[in-house]
Amino acid sequence: MSVVMIRGFTATTTKIKNLLSKNKDVAKFAGRERKYFQTENALIDKIDAKLDELRSNLDNTHTTYLGRDLCLVKTKWGGHVVVPGYNVDVAVGIIRDGIHEPWTTRLVQESLKYGQTYVNVGANFGYYTSLGGIIVGNEGKVFSFEANPVVFAVLLKTIMYAGIPNRTTAFNRAVYGNTGSDLAFFFDYQFAGGGHLEFDNDEKASLGDGFWSAESIAPILDSDGRWVPAKGIMNTFRTKTLALDDVLKANKVDLLHCDVEAAEPYVIAGARSTIRNSPNLRIIFEWSGYSFAHGSDEYKETVKNMWGFLKTEGFCIRHLLPYVHADGGIEFSGPLSYEEFIVGEHGDYFAAR
């Protein structure tokens, strides 16, 4: 709905209210007529409230094209994020709605305070880095990690446009269980948020244009020319690893937020000292039972070790349900058992002592 339409509706409801008021002053109506006008006034008040909500959303978000396929978005929560226009996973909600994963956005807002320390692993182009940086303020710290050099370049722009370089330390490295390993990744520019380790020998990097175009789309079509969403125009890169314990050292962390496409157990393995030394720590991490079911024996053992460590440290793990109530509230599952966790549906999970 456009600003012009909203202004038109507002003017109309104002005129109706004025007419109702004048009619009431002209004559005294019987009880039935008075009740009718009261009902009409209540309905108009509801319309006005909805118009105020729409007007607020329009006033609080906007998108500016920066050139080179980059957009600067002012979000619903008042921050700024630079997003690539060619991206069609994470960028869609931010550009269209001014918000990404409203339930997780709310959880970050509720889990962080001014002056605290936020660690964002798998930062992508910086939506949550910007959000966390605004919340913790000048007295807080943000550590932001993104392995993909293409996406990392956009992350740096977000940090600058968000006005948080004074509190943010960014690393173009993959967070893992150890420091110094060399890892290979696959990613699709259109779905850059879904980059993953090179583990499928049948997956090959594209030799041509990595962006959707008439010349490049053949790898994502079947023999009938039908688009297969599970396929991608894959690109590859290599990067070094970092363990959080080696980077954070004596820093006490208040919120550890991981979105690294099933590699979260390795992140936790390299952060054990940090977790032990951070008594107020909360952890948000992406998880899918599918990854466990299709993982190697080594991966399943790493998951089991993660669960055992977190339970030993007193953490309770719950699934963050993917919706926000009308009053802005969010909801969790009950505490999960290991058997429930390893078959859990894809989504964000929350660990707290």
Tab-separated table of C-alpha atoms in Angstrom:
chain	number	residue	atom	x	y	z
A	1	MET	CA	0.000	0.000	0.000
A	2	SER	CA	1.439	3.385	-0.996
A	3	VAL	CA	1.782	6.529	1.106
A	4	VAL	CA	-0.724	8.287	-1.178
A	5	MET	CA	-3.339	5.561	-0.604
A	6	ILE	CA	-2.847	5.706	3.156
A	7	ARG	CA	-3.230	9.499	3.168
A	8	GLY	CA	-6.413	9.132	1.101
A	9	PHE	CA	-7.914	6.634	3.535
A	10	THR	CA	-6.933	8.817	6.501
A	11	ALA	CA	-8.657	11.837	4.973
A	12	THR	CA	-11.796	9.761	4.304
A	13	THR	CA	-12.055	8.408	7.843
A	14	THR	CA	-11.573	11.925	9.213
A	15	LYS	CA	-14.460	13.226	7.051
A	16	ILE	CA	-16.723	10.383	8.182
A	17	LYS	CA	-15.961	11.127	11.830
A	18	ASN	CA	-16.750	14.815	11.313
A	19	LEU	CA	-20.064	14.001	9.625
A	20	LEU	CA	-21.032	11.625	12.423
A	21	SER	CA	-20.177	14.272	14.994
A	22	LYS	CA	-22.262	16.936	13.227
A	23	ASN	CA	-25.256	14.609	12.885
A	24	LYS	CA	-25.123	13.843	16.581
A	25	ASP	CA	-25.205	17.541	17.355
A	26	VAL	CA	-28.215	18.194	15.076
A	27	ALA	CA	-30.642	15.816	16.710
A	28	LYS	CA	-31.015	13.481	19.604
A	29	PHE	CA	-31.218	9.937	18.414
A	30	ALA	CA	-32.968	7.049	20.055
A	31	GLY	CA	-30.885	4.344	21.728
A	32	ARG	CA	-30.683	2.244	18.565
A	33	GLU	CA	-29.276	5.118	16.484
A	34	ARG	CA	-26.779	6.057	19.182
A	35	LYS	CA	-25.608	2.446	19.327
A	36	TYR	CA	-25.224	2.467	15.527
A	37	PHE	CA	-22.978	5.526	15.601
A	38	GLN	CA	-20.942	4.093	18.485
A	39	THR	CA	-20.372	0.921	16.442
A	40	GLU	CA	-19.385	2.941	13.383
A	41	ASN	CA	-16.969	5.043	15.437
A	42	ALA	CA	-15.374	1.900	16.887
A	43	LEU	CA	-14.923	0.480	13.379
A	44	ILE	CA	-13.349	3.706	12.143
A	45	ASP	CA	-11.010	3.722	15.158
A	46	LYS	CA	-9.844	0.212	14.176
A	47	ILE	CA	-9.242	1.375	10.607
A	48	ASP	CA	-7.266	4.352	11.911
A	49	ALA	CA	-5.123	2.056	14.078
A	50	LYS	CA	-4.347	-0.175	11.084
A	51	LEU	CA	-3.491	2.873	8.975
A	52	ASP	CA	-1.141	4.086	11.718
A	53	GLU	CA	0.584	0.675	11.663
A	54	LEU	CA	0.959	0.761	7.864
A	55	ARG	CA	2.185	4.347	7.972
A	56	SER	CA	4.735	3.442	10.650
A	57	ASN	CA	6.080	0.564	8.561
A	58	LEU	CA	6.436	2.799	5.516
A	59	ASP	CA	8.115	5.545	7.509
A	60	ASN	CA	10.578	3.211	9.240
A	61	THR	CA	11.920	1.247	6.265
A	62	HIS	CA	13.343	2.216	2.920
A	63	THR	CA	15.782	0.896	0.343
A	64	THR	CA	18.424	2.872	-1.539
A	65	TYR	CA	20.261	1.497	-4.565
A	66	LEU	CA	24.008	1.967	-4.129
A	67	GLY	CA	25.122	0.628	-7.499
A	68	ARG	CA	26.970	-2.579	-8.403
A	69	ASP	CA	23.912	-4.676	-7.413
A	70	LEU	CA	24.026	-3.418	-3.820
A	71	CYS	CA	21.118	-1.952	-1.846
A	72	LEU	CA	21.166	-0.124	1.470
A	73	VAL	CA	18.144	-1.052	3.579
A	74	LYS	CA	16.890	0.749	6.653
A	75	THR	CA	15.288	-2.052	8.674
A	76	LYS	CA	12.161	-2.125	10.796
A	77	TRP	CA	14.339	-2.072	13.914
A	78	GLY	CA	16.071	1.119	12.790
A	79	GLY	CA	19.441	-0.208	11.643
A	80	HIS	CA	21.091	-0.318	8.226
A	81	VAL	CA	22.162	-3.349	6.190
A	82	VAL	CA	23.831	-3.511	2.780
A	83	VAL	CA	22.443	-6.396	0.724
A	84	PRO	CA	23.258	-7.695	-2.767
A	85	GLY	CA	20.309	-7.417	-5.119
A	86	TYR	CA	21.201	-10.704	-6.833
A	87	ASN	CA	20.696	-12.662	-3.593
A	88	VAL	CA	17.287	-14.352	-3.314
A	89	ASP	CA	17.417	-16.038	0.087
A	90	VAL	CA	18.421	-13.785	2.979
A	91	ALA	CA	18.078	-10.524	1.030
A	92	VAL	CA	14.444	-11.029	0.036
A	93	GLY	CA	12.859	-10.416	3.431
A	94	ILE	CA	15.215	-7.551	4.240
A	95	ILE	CA	14.564	-5.651	1.002
A	96	ARG	CA	10.847	-6.444	0.813
A	97	ASP	CA	9.838	-6.326	4.496
A	98	GLY	CA	12.702	-4.589	6.295
A	99	ILE	CA	13.221	-7.639	8.501
A	100	HIS	CA	14.703	-11.154	8.293
A	101	GLU	CA	13.577	-14.061	10.468
A	102	PRO	CA	11.378	-11.942	12.776
A	103	TRP	CA	11.434	-14.611	15.524
A	104	THR	CA	15.233	-14.798	15.602
A	105	THR	CA	15.490	-11.025	15.329
A	106	ARG	CA	13.295	-10.765	18.434
A	107	LEU	CA	15.358	-13.362	20.275
A	108	VAL	CA	18.591	-11.450	19.608
A	109	GLN	CA	16.905	-8.269	20.838
A	110	GLU	CA	15.797	-10.014	24.028
A	111	SER	CA	19.139	-11.764	24.618
A	112	LEU	CA	21.501	-8.774	24.317
A	113	LYS	CA	21.927	-5.593	26.336
A	114	TYR	CA	23.972	-2.429	26.112
A	115	GLY	CA	27.663	-2.978	26.843
A	116	GLN	CA	27.624	-6.746	26.243
A	117	THR	CA	29.626	-8.930	23.843
A	118	TYR	CA	28.039	-10.513	20.783
A	119	VAL	CA	29.681	-13.142	18.570
A	120	ASN	CA	28.102	-13.627	15.132
A	121	VAL	CA	29.445	-16.713	13.335
A	122	GLY	CA	28.314	-17.048	9.716
A	123	ALA	CA	27.526	-13.335	9.574
A	124	ASN	CA	26.660	-13.334	5.863
A	125	PHE	CA	26.316	-9.705	4.747
A	126	GLY	CA	25.743	-8.460	8.269
A	127	TYR	CA	22.055	-8.330	9.176
A	128	TYR	CA	22.598	-9.685	12.700
A	129	THR	CA	25.993	-8.002	13.045
A	130	SER	CA	24.250	-4.659	12.479
A	131	LEU	CA	21.433	-5.556	14.900
A	132	GLY	CA	23.831	-6.734	17.603
A	133	GLY	CA	26.115	-3.736	17.119
A	134	ILE	CA	23.244	-1.309	17.640
A	135	ILE	CA	22.061	-3.111	20.781
A	136	VAL	CA	25.444	-3.394	22.535
A	137	GLY	CA	26.309	0.230	21.718
A	138	ASN	CA	29.624	2.017	22.091
A	139	GLU	CA	30.485	0.162	25.297
A	140	GLY	CA	29.896	-3.283	23.785
A	141	LYS	CA	31.822	-5.577	21.454
A	142	VAL	CA	30.870	-7.464	18.295
A	143	PHE	CA	32.959	-10.237	16.748
A	144	SER	CA	31.752	-11.043	13.233
A	145	PHE	CA	32.949	-14.047	11.189
A	146	GLU	CA	32.211	-14.768	7.527
A	147	ALA	CA	34.160	-17.328	5.499
A	148	ASN	CA	32.978	-16.383	1.999
A	149	PRO	CA	35.172	-13.536	0.646
A	150	VAL	CA	32.427	-12.384	-1.752
A	151	VAL	CA	29.930	-12.004	1.079
A	152	PHE	CA	32.567	-10.677	3.481
A	153	ALA	CA	33.116	-7.667	1.194
A	154	VAL	CA	29.419	-6.799	1.594
A	155	LEU	CA	29.628	-7.396	5.361
A	156	LEU	CA	32.319	-4.717	5.605
A	157	LYS	CA	30.021	-2.228	3.874
A	158	THR	CA	27.214	-3.084	6.288
A	159	ILE	CA	29.507	-2.454	9.245
A	160	MET	CA	30.368	0.987	7.875
A	161	TYR	CA	26.821	2.007	6.894
A	162	ALA	CA	25.486	0.712	10.225
A	163	GLY	CA	27.906	3.019	12.022
A	164	ILE	CA	29.431	0.266	14.154
A	165	PRO	CA	33.108	-0.083	13.080
A	166	ASN	CA	34.257	1.206	16.469
A	167	ARG	CA	32.828	-1.855	18.250
A	168	THR	CA	33.086	-4.547	15.551
A	169	THR	CA	35.973	-6.884	14.744
A	170	ALA	CA	35.416	-8.802	11.500
A	171	PHE	CA	37.201	-11.940	10.275
A	172	ASN	CA	37.173	-13.442	6.773
A	173	ARG	CA	37.684	-16.930	8.165
A	174	ALA	CA	35.685	-20.105	8.766
A	175	VAL	CA	35.070	-20.742	12.460
A	176	TYR	CA	35.842	-24.375	13.192
A	177	GLY	CA	37.153	-26.757	15.828
A	178	ASN	CA	40.759	-25.733	15.258
A	179	THR	CA	42.846	-22.891	13.850
A	180	GLY	CA	44.893	-23.067	10.669
A	181	SER	CA	43.168	-25.723	8.582
A	182	ASP	CA	42.428	-25.081	4.918
A	183	LEU	CA	38.816	-25.727	3.851
A	184	ALA	CA	37.074	-25.669	0.473
A	185	PHE	CA	33.504	-24.362	0.119
A	186	PHE	CA	30.789	-24.348	-2.529
A	187	PHE	CA	28.263	-21.527	-2.842
A	188	ASP	CA	25.713	-20.084	-5.243
A	189	TYR	CA	25.663	-16.271	-5.549
A	190	GLN	CA	21.867	-16.311	-5.542
A	191	PHE	CA	21.813	-18.335	-2.305
A	192	ALA	CA	25.009	-17.111	-0.691
A	193	GLY	CA	23.595	-17.775	2.759
A	194	GLY	CA	23.672	-21.501	1.992
A	195	GLY	CA	27.369	-21.973	1.234
A	196	HIS	CA	28.715	-25.264	2.523
A	197	LEU	CA	31.833	-27.345	2.837
A	198	GLU	CA	33.044	-29.243	-0.208
A	199	PHE	CA	31.779	-32.693	0.723
A	200	ASP	CA	29.824	-33.851	-2.329
A	201	ASN	CA	32.109	-35.241	-5.025
A	202	ASP	CA	29.319	-34.995	-7.606
A	203	GLU	CA	29.027	-31.237	-7.143
A	204	LYS	CA	31.109	-29.227	-9.582
A	205	ALA	CA	31.926	-25.539	-9.772
A	206	SER	CA	30.540	-23.570	-12.721
A	207	LEU	CA	33.002	-22.559	-15.406
A	208	GLY	CA	30.909	-19.626	-16.644
A	209	ASP	CA	28.857	-16.755	-15.272
A	210	GLY	CA	27.879	-17.410	-11.650
A	211	PHE	CA	24.736	-15.263	-11.793
A	212	TRP	CA	21.320	-16.202	-13.151
A	213	SER	CA	21.218	-15.281	-16.825
A	214	ALA	CA	20.085	-16.771	-20.123
A	215	GLU	CA	23.581	-18.157	-20.655
A	216	SER	CA	24.122	-19.616	-17.173
A	217	ILE	CA	20.874	-21.276	-16.055
A	218	ALA	CA	21.358	-24.694	-17.720
A	219	PRO	CA	22.833	-26.315	-14.546
A	220	ILE	CA	19.667	-25.558	-12.555
A	221	LEU	CA	17.225	-27.041	-15.101
A	222	ASP	CA	16.203	-30.645	-15.655
A	223	SER	CA	15.940	-32.328	-19.059
A	224	ASP	CA	12.475	-30.822	-19.557
A	225	GLY	CA	13.701	-27.299	-18.876
A	226	ARG	CA	12.077	-27.264	-15.428
A	227	TRP	CA	13.818	-25.270	-12.683
A	228	VAL	CA	15.158	-27.528	-9.913
A	229	PRO	CA	15.470	-25.331	-6.776
A	230	ALA	CA	17.854	-27.810	-5.122
A	231	LYS	CA	20.414	-27.240	-7.874
A	232	GLY	CA	22.742	-24.264	-7.994
A	233	ILE	CA	25.212	-22.439	-10.201
A	234	MET	CA	28.078	-23.325	-7.947
A	235	ASN	CA	31.243	-21.382	-7.262
A	236	THR	CA	34.075	-22.395	-4.988
A	237	PHE	CA	36.561	-20.759	-2.633
A	238	ARG	CA	39.103	-21.824	-0.049
A	239	THR	CA	39.660	-20.281	3.358
A	240	LYS	CA	41.532	-20.813	6.615
A	241	THR	CA	39.882	-21.814	9.873
A	242	LEU	CA	39.808	-20.141	13.282
A	243	ALA	CA	38.785	-21.594	16.634
A	244	LEU	CA	36.853	-19.104	18.766
A	245	ASP	CA	38.985	-19.893	21.813
A	246	ASP	CA	42.084	-18.717	19.917
A	247	VAL	CA	40.440	-15.434	18.898
A	248	LEU	CA	38.338	-14.471	21.900
A	249	LYS	CA	40.861	-15.523	24.540
A	250	ALA	CA	39.824	-13.785	27.794
A	251	ASN	CA	36.645	-12.182	26.406
A	252	LYS	CA	33.462	-13.198	28.179
A	253	VAL	CA	30.648	-13.618	25.654
A	254	ASP	CA	26.985	-12.875	26.328
A	255	LEU	CA	25.477	-14.149	23.071
A	256	LEU	CA	27.017	-16.631	20.623
A	257	HIS	CA	24.990	-16.754	17.399
A	258	CYS	CA	25.884	-19.401	14.788
A	259	ASP	CA	24.465	-19.975	11.321
A	260	VAL	CA	27.024	-22.061	9.452
A	261	GLU	CA	25.042	-24.699	7.573
A	262	ALA	CA	25.366	-27.697	9.899
A	263	ALA	CA	28.936	-26.906	11.045
A	264	GLU	CA	27.737	-25.597	14.441
A	265	PRO	CA	29.058	-28.655	16.351
A	266	TYR	CA	32.572	-27.813	15.117
A	267	VAL	CA	32.147	-24.182	16.199
A	268	ILE	CA	31.208	-25.353	19.705
A	269	ALA	CA	34.178	-27.763	19.748
A	270	GLY	CA	36.543	-24.830	19.214
A	271	ALA	CA	34.845	-22.624	21.804
A	272	ARG	CA	34.830	-24.770	24.940
A	273	SER	CA	37.057	-22.480	27.020
A	274	THR	CA	35.038	-19.434	25.980
A	275	ILE	CA	31.784	-21.173	26.921
A	276	ARG	CA	33.154	-22.268	30.301
A	277	ASN	CA	34.409	-18.743	31.028
A	278	SER	CA	31.158	-16.998	30.060
A	279	PRO	CA	28.647	-17.588	32.875
A	280	ASN	CA	25.911	-15.437	31.289
A	281	LEU	CA	26.286	-16.950	27.824
A	282	ARG	CA	23.319	-17.771	25.634
A	283	ILE	CA	23.658	-19.577	22.317
A	284	ILE	CA	21.516	-19.327	19.189
A	285	PHE	CA	22.382	-21.883	16.537
A	286	GLU	CA	20.887	-23.340	13.392
A	287	TRP	CA	20.157	-27.049	13.408
A	288	SER	CA	18.503	-29.711	11.273
A	289	GLY	CA	17.951	-33.391	11.994
A	290	TYR	CA	18.448	-33.944	8.276
A	291	SER	CA	22.121	-32.985	8.605
A	292	PHE	CA	22.549	-35.530	11.393
A	293	ALA	CA	20.755	-38.282	9.511
A	294	HIS	CA	22.896	-37.767	6.413
A	295	GLY	CA	26.148	-36.943	8.191
A	296	SER	CA	29.243	-39.089	8.490
A	297	ASP	CA	30.021	-41.139	11.569
A	298	GLU	CA	32.601	-38.496	12.503
A	299	TYR	CA	29.973	-35.751	12.218
A	300	LYS	CA	27.494	-37.675	14.355
A	301	GLU	CA	30.163	-38.179	17.006
A	302	THR	CA	30.907	-34.422	16.958
A	303	VAL	CA	27.211	-33.689	17.459
A	304	LYS	CA	27.057	-36.126	20.369
A	305	ASN	CA	30.115	-34.500	21.939
A	306	MET	CA	28.553	-31.040	21.526
A	307	TRP	CA	25.369	-32.165	23.244
A	308	GLY	CA	27.255	-33.815	26.093
A	309	PHE	CA	29.460	-30.766	26.643
A	310	LEU	CA	26.556	-28.310	26.667
A	311	LYS	CA	24.559	-30.470	29.087
A	312	THR	CA	27.606	-30.791	31.367
A	313	GLU	CA	27.872	-26.992	31.345
A	314	GLY	CA	24.251	-26.729	32.473
A	315	PHE	CA	22.605	-25.693	29.206
A	316	CYS	CA	19.006	-26.479	28.333
A	317	ILE	CA	18.290	-26.623	24.597
A	318	ARG	CA	14.968	-25.647	23.029
A	319	HIS	CA	13.672	-25.105	19.494
A	320	LEU	CA	12.728	-21.499	18.662
A	321	LEU	CA	9.347	-21.730	16.947
A	322	PRO	CA	9.275	-19.809	13.646
A	323	TYR	CA	6.622	-17.191	14.291
A	324	VAL	CA	5.991	-14.026	16.288
A	325	HIS	CA	2.771	-13.433	18.225
A	326	ALA	CA	0.665	-10.335	17.615
A	327	ASP	CA	2.072	-8.777	20.786
A	328	GLY	CA	5.654	-9.349	19.581
A	329	GLY	CA	6.245	-12.383	21.793
A	330	ILE	CA	8.164	-15.471	20.690
A	331	GLU	CA	7.744	-19.097	21.700
A	332	PHE	CA	9.967	-22.114	22.332
A	333	SER	CA	9.501	-25.836	22.459
A	334	GLY	CA	9.931	-27.601	25.764
A	335	PRO	CA	13.433	-28.706	26.818
A	336	LEU	CA	14.696	-31.250	24.295
A	337	SER	CA	16.208	-34.654	24.924
A	338	TYR	CA	19.118	-35.811	22.770
A	339	GLU	CA	16.804	-38.216	20.940
A	340	GLU	CA	14.416	-35.363	20.127
A	341	PHE	CA	17.237	-33.026	19.151
A	342	ILE	CA	18.887	-35.269	16.568
A	343	VAL	CA	15.604	-35.584	14.632
A	344	GLY	CA	14.634	-31.934	15.092
A	345	GLU	CA	13.224	-29.935	12.212
A	346	HIS	CA	15.326	-27.301	10.501
A	347	GLY	CA	15.404	-23.986	12.315
A	348	ASP	CA	17.051	-21.985	15.071
A	349	TYR	CA	17.661	-23.485	18.496
A	350	PHE	CA	18.373	-21.755	21.796
A	351	ALA	CA	20.706	-22.913	24.563
A	352	ALA	CA	20.741	-21.224	27.968
A	353	ARG	CA	21.859	-22.169	31.449
